[in-house]
PDB file of C-alpha atoms in Angstrom:
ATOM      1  CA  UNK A 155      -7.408  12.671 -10.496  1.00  0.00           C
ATOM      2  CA  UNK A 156     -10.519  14.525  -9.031  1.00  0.00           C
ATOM      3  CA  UNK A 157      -8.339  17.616  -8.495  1.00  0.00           C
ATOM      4  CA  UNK A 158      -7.755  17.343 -12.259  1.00  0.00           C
ATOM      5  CA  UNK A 159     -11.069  16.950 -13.303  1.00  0.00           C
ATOM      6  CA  UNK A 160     -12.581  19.735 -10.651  1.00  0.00           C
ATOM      7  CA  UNK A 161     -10.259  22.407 -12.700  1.00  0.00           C
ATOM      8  CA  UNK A 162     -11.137  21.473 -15.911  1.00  0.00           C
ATOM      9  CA  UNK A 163     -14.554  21.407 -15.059  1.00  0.00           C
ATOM     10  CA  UNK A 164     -14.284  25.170 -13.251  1.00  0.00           C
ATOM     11  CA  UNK A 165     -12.395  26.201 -16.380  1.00  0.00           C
ATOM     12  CA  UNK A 166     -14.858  25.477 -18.636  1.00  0.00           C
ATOM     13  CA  UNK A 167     -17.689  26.668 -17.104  1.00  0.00           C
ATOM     14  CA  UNK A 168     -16.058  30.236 -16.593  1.00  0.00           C
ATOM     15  CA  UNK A 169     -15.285  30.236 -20.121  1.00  0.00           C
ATOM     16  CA  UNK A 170     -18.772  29.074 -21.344  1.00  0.00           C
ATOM     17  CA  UNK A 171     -20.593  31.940 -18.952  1.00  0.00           C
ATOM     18  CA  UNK A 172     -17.688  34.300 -20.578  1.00  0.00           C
ATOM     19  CA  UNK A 173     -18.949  33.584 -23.693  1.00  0.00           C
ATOM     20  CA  UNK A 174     -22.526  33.911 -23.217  1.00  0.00           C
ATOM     21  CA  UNK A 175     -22.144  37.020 -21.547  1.00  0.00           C
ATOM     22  CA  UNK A 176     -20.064  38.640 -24.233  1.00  0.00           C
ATOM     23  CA  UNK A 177     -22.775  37.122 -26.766  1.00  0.00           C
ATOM     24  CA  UNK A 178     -25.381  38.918 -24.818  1.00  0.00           C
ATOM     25  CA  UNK A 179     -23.370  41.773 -24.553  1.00  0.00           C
ATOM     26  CA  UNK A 180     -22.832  41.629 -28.368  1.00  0.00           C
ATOM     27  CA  UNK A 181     -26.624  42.220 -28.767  1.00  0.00           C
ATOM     28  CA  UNK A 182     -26.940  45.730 -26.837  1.00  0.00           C
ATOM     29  CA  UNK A 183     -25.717  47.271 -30.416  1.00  0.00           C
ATOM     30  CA  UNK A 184     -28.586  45.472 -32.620  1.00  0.00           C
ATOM     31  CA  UNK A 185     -32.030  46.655 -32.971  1.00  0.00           C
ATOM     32  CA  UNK A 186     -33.906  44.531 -30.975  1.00  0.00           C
ATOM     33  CA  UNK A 187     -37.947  44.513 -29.636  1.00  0.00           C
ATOM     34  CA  UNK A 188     -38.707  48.074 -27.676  1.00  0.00           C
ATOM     35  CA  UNK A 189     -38.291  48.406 -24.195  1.00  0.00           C
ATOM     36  CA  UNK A 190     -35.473  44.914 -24.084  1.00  0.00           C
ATOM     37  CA  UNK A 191     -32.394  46.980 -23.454  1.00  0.00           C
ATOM     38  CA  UNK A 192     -33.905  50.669 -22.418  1.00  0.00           C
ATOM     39  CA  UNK A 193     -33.032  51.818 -19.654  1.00  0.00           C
ATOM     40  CA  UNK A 194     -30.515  49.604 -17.822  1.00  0.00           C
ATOM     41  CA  UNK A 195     -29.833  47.449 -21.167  1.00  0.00           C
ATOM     42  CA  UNK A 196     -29.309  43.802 -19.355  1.00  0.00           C
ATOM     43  CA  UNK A 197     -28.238  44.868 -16.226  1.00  0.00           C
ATOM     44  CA  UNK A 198     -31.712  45.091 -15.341  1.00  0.00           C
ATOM     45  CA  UNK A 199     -32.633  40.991 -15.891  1.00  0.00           C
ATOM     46  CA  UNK A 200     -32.050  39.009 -12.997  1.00  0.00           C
ATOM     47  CA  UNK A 201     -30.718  36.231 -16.226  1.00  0.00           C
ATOM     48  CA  UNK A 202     -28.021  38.486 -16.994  1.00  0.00           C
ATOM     49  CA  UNK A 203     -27.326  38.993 -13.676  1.00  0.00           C
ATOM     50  CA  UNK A 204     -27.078  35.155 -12.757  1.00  0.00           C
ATOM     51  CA  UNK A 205     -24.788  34.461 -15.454  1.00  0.00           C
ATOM     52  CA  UNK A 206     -22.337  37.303 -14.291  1.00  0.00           C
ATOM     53  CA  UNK A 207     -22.266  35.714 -11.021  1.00  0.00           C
ATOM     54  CA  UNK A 208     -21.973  32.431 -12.291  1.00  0.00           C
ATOM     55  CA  UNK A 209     -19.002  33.520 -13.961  1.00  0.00           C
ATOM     56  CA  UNK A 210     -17.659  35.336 -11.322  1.00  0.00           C
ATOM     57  CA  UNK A 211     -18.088  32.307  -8.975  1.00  0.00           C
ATOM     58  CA  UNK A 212     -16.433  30.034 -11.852  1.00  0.00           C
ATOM     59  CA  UNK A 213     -13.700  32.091 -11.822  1.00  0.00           C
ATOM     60  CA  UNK A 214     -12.841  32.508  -8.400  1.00  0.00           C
ATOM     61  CA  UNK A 215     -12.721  28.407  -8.264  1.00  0.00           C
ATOM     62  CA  UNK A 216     -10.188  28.595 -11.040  1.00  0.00           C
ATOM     63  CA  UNK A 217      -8.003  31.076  -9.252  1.00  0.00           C
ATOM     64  CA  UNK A 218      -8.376  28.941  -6.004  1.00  0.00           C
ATOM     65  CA  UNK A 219      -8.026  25.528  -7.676  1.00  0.00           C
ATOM     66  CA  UNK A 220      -4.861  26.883  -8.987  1.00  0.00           C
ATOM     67  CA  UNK A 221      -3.493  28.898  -6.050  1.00  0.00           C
ATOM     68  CA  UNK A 222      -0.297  26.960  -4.034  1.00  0.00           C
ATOM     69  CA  UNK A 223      -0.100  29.310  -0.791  1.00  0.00           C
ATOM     70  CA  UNK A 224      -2.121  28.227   2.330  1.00  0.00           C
ATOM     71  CA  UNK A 225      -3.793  31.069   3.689  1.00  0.00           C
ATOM     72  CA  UNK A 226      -4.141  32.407   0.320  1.00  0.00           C
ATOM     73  CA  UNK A 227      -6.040  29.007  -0.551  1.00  0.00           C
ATOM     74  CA  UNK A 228      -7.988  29.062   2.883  1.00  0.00           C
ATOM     75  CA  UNK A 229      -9.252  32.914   2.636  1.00  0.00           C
ATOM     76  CA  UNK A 230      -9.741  32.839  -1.345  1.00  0.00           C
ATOM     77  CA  UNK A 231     -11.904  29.662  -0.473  1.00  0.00           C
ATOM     78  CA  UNK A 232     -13.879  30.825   2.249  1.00  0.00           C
ATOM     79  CA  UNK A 233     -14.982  33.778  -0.031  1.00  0.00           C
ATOM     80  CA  UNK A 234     -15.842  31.279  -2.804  1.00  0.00           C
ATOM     81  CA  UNK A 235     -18.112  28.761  -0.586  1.00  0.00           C
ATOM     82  CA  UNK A 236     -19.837  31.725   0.765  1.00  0.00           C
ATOM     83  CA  UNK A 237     -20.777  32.881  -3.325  1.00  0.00           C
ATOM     84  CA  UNK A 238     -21.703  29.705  -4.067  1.00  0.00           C
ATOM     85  CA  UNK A 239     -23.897  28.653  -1.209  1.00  0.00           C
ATOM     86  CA  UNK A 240     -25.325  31.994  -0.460  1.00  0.00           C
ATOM     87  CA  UNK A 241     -25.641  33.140  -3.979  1.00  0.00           C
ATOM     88  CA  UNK A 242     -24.943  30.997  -6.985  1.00  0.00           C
ATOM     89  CA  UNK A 243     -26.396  28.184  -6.331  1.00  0.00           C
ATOM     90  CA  UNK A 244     -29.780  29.189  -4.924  1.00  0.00           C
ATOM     91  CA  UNK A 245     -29.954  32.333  -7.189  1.00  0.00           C
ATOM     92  CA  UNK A 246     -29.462  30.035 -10.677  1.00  0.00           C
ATOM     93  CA  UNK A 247     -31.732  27.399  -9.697  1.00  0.00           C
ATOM     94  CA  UNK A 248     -34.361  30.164  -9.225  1.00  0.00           C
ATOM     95  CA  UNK A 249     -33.816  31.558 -12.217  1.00  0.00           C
ATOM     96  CA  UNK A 250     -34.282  28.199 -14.104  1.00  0.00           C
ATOM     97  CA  UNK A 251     -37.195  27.770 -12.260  1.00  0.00           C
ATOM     98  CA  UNK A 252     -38.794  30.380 -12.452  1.00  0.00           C
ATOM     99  CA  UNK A 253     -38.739  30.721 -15.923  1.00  0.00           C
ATOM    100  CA  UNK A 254     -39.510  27.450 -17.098  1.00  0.00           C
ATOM    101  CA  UNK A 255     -42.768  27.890 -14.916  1.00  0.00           C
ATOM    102  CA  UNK A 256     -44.041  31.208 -16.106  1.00  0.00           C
ATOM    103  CA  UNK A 257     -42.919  30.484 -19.650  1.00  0.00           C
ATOM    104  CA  UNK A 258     -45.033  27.138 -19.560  1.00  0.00           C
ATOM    105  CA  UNK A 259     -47.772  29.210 -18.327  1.00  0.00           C
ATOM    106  CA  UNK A 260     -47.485  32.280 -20.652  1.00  0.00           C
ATOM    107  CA  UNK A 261     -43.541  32.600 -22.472  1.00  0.00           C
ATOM    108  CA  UNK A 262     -45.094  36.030 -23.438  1.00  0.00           C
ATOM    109  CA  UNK A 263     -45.077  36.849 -19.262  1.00  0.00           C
ATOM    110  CA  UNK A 264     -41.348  36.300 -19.596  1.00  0.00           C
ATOM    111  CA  UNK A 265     -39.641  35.647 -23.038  1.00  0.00           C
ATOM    112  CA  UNK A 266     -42.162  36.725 -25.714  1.00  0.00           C
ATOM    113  CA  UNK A 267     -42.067  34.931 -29.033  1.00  0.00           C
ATOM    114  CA  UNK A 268     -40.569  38.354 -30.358  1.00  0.00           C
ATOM    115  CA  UNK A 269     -37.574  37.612 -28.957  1.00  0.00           C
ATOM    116  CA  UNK A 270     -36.737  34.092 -30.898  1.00  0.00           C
ATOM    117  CA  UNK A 271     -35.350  35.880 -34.063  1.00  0.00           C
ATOM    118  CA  UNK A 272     -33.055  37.907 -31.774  1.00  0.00           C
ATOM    119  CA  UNK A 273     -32.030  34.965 -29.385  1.00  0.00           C
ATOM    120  CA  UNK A 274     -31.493  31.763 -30.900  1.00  0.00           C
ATOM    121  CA  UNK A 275     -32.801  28.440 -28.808  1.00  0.00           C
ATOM    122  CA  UNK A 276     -28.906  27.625 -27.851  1.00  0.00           C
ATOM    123  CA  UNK A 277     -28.379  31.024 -26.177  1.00  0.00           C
ATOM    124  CA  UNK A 278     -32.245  30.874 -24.462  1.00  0.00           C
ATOM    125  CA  UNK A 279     -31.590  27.145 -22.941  1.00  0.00           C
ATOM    126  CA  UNK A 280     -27.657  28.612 -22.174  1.00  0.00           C
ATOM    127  CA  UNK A 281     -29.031  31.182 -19.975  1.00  0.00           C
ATOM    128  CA  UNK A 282     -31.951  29.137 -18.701  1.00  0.00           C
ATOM    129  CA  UNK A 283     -30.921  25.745 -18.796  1.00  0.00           C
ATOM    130  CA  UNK A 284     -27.900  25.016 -18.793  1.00  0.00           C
ATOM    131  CA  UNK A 285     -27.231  26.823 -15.264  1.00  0.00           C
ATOM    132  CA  UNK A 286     -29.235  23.944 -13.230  1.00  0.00           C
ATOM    133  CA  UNK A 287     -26.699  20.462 -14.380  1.00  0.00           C
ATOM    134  CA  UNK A 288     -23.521  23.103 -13.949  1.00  0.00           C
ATOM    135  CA  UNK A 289     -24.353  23.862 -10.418  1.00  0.00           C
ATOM    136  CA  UNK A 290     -25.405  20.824 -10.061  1.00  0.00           C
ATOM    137  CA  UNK A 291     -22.018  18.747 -11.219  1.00  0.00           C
ATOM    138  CA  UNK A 292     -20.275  21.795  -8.546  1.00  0.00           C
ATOM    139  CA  UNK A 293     -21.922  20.025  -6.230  1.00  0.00           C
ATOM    140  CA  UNK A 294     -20.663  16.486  -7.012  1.00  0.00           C
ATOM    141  CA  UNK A 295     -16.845  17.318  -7.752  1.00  0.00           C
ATOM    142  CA  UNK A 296     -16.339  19.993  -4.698  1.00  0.00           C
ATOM    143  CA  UNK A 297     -17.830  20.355  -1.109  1.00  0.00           C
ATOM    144  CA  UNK A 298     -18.761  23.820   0.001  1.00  0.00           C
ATOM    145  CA  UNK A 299     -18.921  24.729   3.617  1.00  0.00           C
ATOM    146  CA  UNK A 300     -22.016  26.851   4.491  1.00  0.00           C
ATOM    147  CA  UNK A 301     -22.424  29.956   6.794  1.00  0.00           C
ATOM    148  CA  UNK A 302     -25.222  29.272   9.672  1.00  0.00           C
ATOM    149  CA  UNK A 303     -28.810  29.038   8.122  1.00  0.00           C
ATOM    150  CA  UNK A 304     -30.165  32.334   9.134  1.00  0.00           C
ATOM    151  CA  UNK A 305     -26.821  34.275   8.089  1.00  0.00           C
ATOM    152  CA  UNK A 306     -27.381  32.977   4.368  1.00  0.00           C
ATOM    153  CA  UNK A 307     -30.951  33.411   4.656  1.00  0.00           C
ATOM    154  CA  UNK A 308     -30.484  36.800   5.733  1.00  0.00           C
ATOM    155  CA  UNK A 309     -28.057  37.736   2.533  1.00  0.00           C
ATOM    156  CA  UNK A 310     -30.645  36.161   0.376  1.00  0.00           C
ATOM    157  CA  UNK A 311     -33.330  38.631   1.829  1.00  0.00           C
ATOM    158  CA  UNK A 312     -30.535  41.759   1.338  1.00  0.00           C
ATOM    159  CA  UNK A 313     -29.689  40.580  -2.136  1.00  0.00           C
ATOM    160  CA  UNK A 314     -33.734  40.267  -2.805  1.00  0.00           C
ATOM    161  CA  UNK A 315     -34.739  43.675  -1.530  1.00  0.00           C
ATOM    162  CA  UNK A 316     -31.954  45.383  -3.368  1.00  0.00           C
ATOM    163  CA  UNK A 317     -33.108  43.862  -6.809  1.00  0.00           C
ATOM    164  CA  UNK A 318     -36.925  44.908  -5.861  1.00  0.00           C
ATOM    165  CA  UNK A 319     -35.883  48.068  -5.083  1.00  0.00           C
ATOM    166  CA  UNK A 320     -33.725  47.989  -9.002  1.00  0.00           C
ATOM    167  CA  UNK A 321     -36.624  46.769 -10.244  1.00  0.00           C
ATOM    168  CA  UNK A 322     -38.976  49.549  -8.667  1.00  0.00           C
ATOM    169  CA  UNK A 323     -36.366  51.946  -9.537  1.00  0.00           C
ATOM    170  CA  UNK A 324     -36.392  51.386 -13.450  1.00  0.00           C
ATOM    171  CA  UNK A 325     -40.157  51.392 -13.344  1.00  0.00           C
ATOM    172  CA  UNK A 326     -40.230  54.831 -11.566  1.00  0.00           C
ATOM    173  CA  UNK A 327     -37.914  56.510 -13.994  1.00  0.00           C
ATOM    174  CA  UNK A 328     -39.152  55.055 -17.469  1.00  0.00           C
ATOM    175  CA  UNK A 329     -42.473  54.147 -16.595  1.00  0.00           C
ATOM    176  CA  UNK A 330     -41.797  50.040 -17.825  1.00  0.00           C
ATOM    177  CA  UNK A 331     -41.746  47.200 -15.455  1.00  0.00           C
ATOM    178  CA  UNK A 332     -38.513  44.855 -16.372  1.00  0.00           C
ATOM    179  CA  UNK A 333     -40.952  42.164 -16.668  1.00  0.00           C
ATOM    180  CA  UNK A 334     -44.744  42.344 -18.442  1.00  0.00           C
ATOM    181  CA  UNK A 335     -45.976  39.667 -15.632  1.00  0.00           C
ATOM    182  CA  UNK A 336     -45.443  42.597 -13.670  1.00  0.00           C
ATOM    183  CA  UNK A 337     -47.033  45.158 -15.173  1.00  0.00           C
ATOM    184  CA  UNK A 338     -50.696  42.995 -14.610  1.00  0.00           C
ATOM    185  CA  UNK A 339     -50.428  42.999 -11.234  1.00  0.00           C
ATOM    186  CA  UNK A 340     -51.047  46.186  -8.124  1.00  0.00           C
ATOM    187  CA  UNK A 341     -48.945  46.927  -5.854  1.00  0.00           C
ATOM    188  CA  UNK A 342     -49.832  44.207  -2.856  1.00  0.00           C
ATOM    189  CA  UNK A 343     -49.638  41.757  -5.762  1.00  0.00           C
ATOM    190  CA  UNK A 344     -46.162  43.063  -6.646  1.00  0.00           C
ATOM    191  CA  UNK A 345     -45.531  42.519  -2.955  1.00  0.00           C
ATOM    192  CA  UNK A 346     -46.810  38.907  -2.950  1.00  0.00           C
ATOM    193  CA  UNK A 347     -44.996  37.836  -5.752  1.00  0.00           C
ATOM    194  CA  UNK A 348     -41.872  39.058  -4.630  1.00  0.00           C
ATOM    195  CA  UNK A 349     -42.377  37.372  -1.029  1.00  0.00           C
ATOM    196  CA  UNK A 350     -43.506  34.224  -3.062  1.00  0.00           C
ATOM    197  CA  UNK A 351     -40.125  34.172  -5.279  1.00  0.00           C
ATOM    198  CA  UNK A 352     -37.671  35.073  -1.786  1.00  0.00           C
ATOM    199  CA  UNK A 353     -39.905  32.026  -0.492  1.00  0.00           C
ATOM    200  CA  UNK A 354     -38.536  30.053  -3.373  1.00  0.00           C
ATOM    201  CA  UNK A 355     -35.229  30.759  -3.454  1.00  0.00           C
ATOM    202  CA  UNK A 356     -34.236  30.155   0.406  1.00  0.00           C
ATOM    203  CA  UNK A 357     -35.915  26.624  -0.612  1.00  0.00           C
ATOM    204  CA  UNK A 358     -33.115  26.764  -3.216  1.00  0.00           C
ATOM    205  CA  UNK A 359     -30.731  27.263  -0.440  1.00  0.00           C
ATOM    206  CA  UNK A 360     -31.917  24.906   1.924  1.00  0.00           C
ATOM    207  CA  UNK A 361     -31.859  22.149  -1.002  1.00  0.00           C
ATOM    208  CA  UNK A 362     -28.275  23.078  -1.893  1.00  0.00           C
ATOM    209  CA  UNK A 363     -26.688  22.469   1.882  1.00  0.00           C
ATOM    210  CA  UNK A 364     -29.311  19.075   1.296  1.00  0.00           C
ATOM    211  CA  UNK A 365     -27.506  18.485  -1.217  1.00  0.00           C
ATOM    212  CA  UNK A 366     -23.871  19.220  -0.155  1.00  0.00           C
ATOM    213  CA  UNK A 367     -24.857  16.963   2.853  1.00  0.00           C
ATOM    214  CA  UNK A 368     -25.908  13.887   1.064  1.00  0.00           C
ATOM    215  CA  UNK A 369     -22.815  14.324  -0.999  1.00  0.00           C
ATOM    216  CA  UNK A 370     -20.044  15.169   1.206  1.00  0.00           C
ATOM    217  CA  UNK A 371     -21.512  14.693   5.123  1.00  0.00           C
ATOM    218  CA  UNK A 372     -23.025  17.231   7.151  1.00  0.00           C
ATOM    219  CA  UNK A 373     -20.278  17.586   9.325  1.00  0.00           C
ATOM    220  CA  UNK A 374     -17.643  18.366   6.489  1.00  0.00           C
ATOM    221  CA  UNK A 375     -20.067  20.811   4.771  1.00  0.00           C
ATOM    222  CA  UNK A 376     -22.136  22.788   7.111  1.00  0.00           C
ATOM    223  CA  UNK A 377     -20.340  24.892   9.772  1.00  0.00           C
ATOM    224  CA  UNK A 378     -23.088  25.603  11.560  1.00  0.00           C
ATOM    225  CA  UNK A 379     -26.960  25.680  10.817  1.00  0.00           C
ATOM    226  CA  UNK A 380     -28.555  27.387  13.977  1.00  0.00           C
TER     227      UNK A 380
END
């Protein structure tokens, strides 16, 4: 029965993040607020980014979940728990988190009221909402073995570094920061911040092997942690 449920479950999430990404996509045509799409058009938002992983993590689990062949289950699986615990997990409960904060703060630091007549509320709380009870009901329905600590730690920082440098890279060549939060800070402040947010997301991954643990038992879930 729980094998039934898990692929439903992976199945519709894939095709809800399909959706909202073609939405999103949908949007690159119409006029929207200067400087949203220039340069890098939503490739440049970590949001955008999240959701294609989500989706391509969602996917893989369908493709596994429905694979028969053992060592086509076992390597297709290994690759998936390493997205997930590594990446998908930690990654979209920053990005929920992270935006909920700074938009309590100031929403025009991250999602300016201009915005709301472009993006209704459904597709706002789909991109930075919904991604938090999805992961978490992953965790619930399927264990997830993790890599050792400072392996997935160390991808985080390599994933991290290679978004600053994105970031830093758009700002160079068009003279706009991808997000106006930046933009009122110098350069050791840029710095800070970005230390402060890779601070926040290894928490992310440390609470999603806590959570795998509580779930499923450490000894089923974590290969190693030293």
């Amino acid at each position: 029965m729980i094998a039934k449920v898990r692929i439903v479950y992976h199945i519709t999430a894939f095709s809800w993040y399909a959706f909202i990404i073609k939405s999103l996509a949908a949007k690159d045509g119409e006029k929207l607020p200067p400087g949203i799409f220039e340069y890098g058009g939503p490739w440049k938002y970590l949001t955008f980014l999240n959701l294609l992983l989500q989706m391509v993590f969602f996917g893989m689990a369908v493709v596994n979940d429905l694979q028969t062949g053992k060592n086509t289950v076992k390597g297709l699986n290994k690759w998936k728990d390493l997205i997930f615990s590594v990446l998908a997990f930690p990654v979209g409960m920053f990005v929920v988190l992270l935006f909920w904060v700074i938009f309590a703060y100031d929403r025009q630091l991250v999602y300016p009221e201009s915005l709301d007549a472009f993006f209704p509320l459904w597709m706002n709380h789909a991109m930075h909402t919904v991604v938090m009870p999805v992961l978490l009901g992953e965790i619930l329905l399927q264990h997830h073995v993790y890599p050792k600590t400072k392996n997935g730690l160390a991808a985080l920082g390599v994933v991290g570094l290679a978004y600053l440098g994105w970031v830093i890279f758009i700002y160079l060549a068009v003279g706009l920061w991808v997000y106006p939060l930046l933009g009122l800070l110098s350069t050791l402040g840029v710095l800070g911040l970005f230390l402060l947010n890779m601070t926040v997301v290894a928490m992310m991954y440390l609470l999603g092997r806590t959570l795998n643990n509580c779930v499923w038992g450490k000894g089923k879930t974590v290969t190693k942690t030293k």
